Tab-separated table of C-alpha atoms in Angstrom:
chain	number	residue	atom	x	y	z
T	1	GLN	CA	-84.979	-167.187	-55.871
T	2	ALA	CA	-88.120	-168.985	-57.523
T	3	VAL	CA	-90.526	-171.168	-55.573
T	4	HIS	CA	-91.703	-174.176	-57.077
T	5	GLN	CA	-95.345	-174.910	-56.908
T	6	SER	CA	-94.323	-178.242	-55.234
T	7	ASP	CA	-92.383	-176.232	-52.339
T	8	ARG	CA	-95.683	-174.357	-51.332
T	9	ARG	CA	-97.652	-175.209	-48.305
T	10	MET	CA	-101.224	-175.204	-49.349
T	11	ILE	CA	-103.733	-174.995	-46.128
T	12	PRO	CA	-107.382	-175.687	-46.203
T	13	VAL	CA	-109.888	-172.871	-45.206
T	14	SER	CA	-110.051	-174.550	-41.559
T	15	ASP	CA	-106.462	-173.173	-41.647
T	16	VAL	CA	-106.929	-169.880	-42.962
T	17	ALA	CA	-109.706	-168.924	-40.679
T	18	ARG	CA	-108.108	-169.881	-37.684
T	19	LYS	CA	-105.031	-167.472	-38.532
T	20	LEU	CA	-107.287	-164.611	-39.313
T	21	GLY	CA	-110.040	-165.509	-36.242
T	22	ILE	CA	-112.835	-165.352	-38.790
T	23	HIS	CA	-115.474	-167.866	-39.792
T	24	PRO	CA	-114.806	-170.228	-42.768
T	25	ARG	CA	-117.682	-169.004	-44.469
T	26	SER	CA	-116.002	-165.289	-44.172
T	27	VAL	CA	-112.749	-166.657	-45.846
T	28	PHE	CA	-114.727	-167.612	-48.760
T	29	ARG	CA	-116.626	-164.687	-49.029
T	30	HIS	CA	-113.456	-162.292	-48.818
T	31	ALA	CA	-111.480	-164.642	-51.404
T	32	ASP	CA	-114.403	-164.342	-53.738
T	33	HIS	CA	-114.738	-160.716	-53.284
T	34	GLY	CA	-111.017	-159.801	-54.048
T	35	VAL	CA	-110.252	-158.754	-50.504
T	36	MET	CA	-107.590	-161.487	-49.655
T	37	PRO	CA	-105.254	-163.596	-51.586
T	38	GLN	CA	-107.253	-166.189	-53.853
T	39	SER	CA	-107.295	-169.996	-53.356
T	40	VAL	CA	-106.483	-172.712	-55.787
T	41	LYS	CA	-108.848	-175.346	-56.417
T	42	ILE	CA	-107.391	-178.994	-55.517
T	43	GLY	CA	-109.817	-181.569	-56.568
T	44	ALA	CA	-113.386	-180.301	-54.488
T	45	SER	CA	-111.474	-178.320	-52.165
T	46	ARG	CA	-109.941	-174.916	-52.351
T	47	ARG	CA	-106.336	-174.402	-50.487
T	48	TRP	CA	-104.466	-171.154	-49.884
T	49	ASP	CA	-100.739	-170.780	-50.106
T	50	GLU	CA	-99.663	-170.531	-46.300
T	51	ALA	CA	-96.848	-168.117	-47.087
T	52	GLU	CA	-98.805	-165.636	-48.992
T	53	ILE	CA	-101.473	-165.713	-46.215
T	54	ASP	CA	-98.826	-165.077	-43.609
T	55	ALA	CA	-97.368	-162.120	-45.393
T	56	TRP	CA	-100.631	-160.774	-46.071
T	57	ILE	CA	-101.805	-161.104	-42.386
T	58	ALA	CA	-98.155	-159.165	-41.479
T	59	ALA	CA	-98.955	-156.250	-43.968
T	60	GLY	CA	-102.094	-155.414	-41.920
T	61	ALA	CA	-104.604	-157.469	-43.174
T	62	LEU	CA	-106.754	-158.360	-40.251
T	63	PRO	CA	-107.746	-154.568	-39.260
T	64	THR	CA	-108.985	-154.582	-42.906
T	65	LEU	CA	-111.441	-157.454	-42.433
T	66	ARG	CA	-112.564	-156.521	-38.994
T	67	GLU	CA	-113.238	-153.045	-39.632
T	68	ALA	CA	-114.774	-153.471	-43.011
T	69	PRO	CA	-118.531	-153.089	-42.582
T	70	VAL	CA	-119.194	-154.349	-45.786
T	71	ILE	CA	-117.120	-157.027	-47.663
T	72	ALA	CA	-117.762	-154.795	-50.788
T	73	GLU	CA	-116.307	-151.847	-49.454
T	74	ALA	CA	-112.940	-153.354	-48.314
T	75	PRO	CA	-110.025	-152.662	-50.450
T	76	ALA	CA	-108.866	-155.502	-52.922
T	77	TYR	CA	-106.074	-157.650	-52.515
T	78	ILE	CA	-103.169	-156.190	-54.729
T	79	GLY	CA	-100.943	-159.137	-54.307
T	80	PRO	CA	-97.361	-159.792	-52.478
T	81	ALA	CA	-94.951	-156.946	-52.814
T	82	ALA	CA	-92.518	-157.303	-55.341
């Protein structure tokens, strides 16, 4: 079943940060380094697909973020499982 772009709930960095328990700037750094799902630019702001973030968290994302001593050494985000 295909998900149409209009059916996706796009959330701001503050919501992503709250879900992950990290600072909003850390969300941007992790996304920019490919450690987490990428955002979509909507106007001047960046938004994340809430379902993709939730699936990533359920797959064990949080220990990866919290234990990574240096962001560049954290494993890259591959994408949702098929």
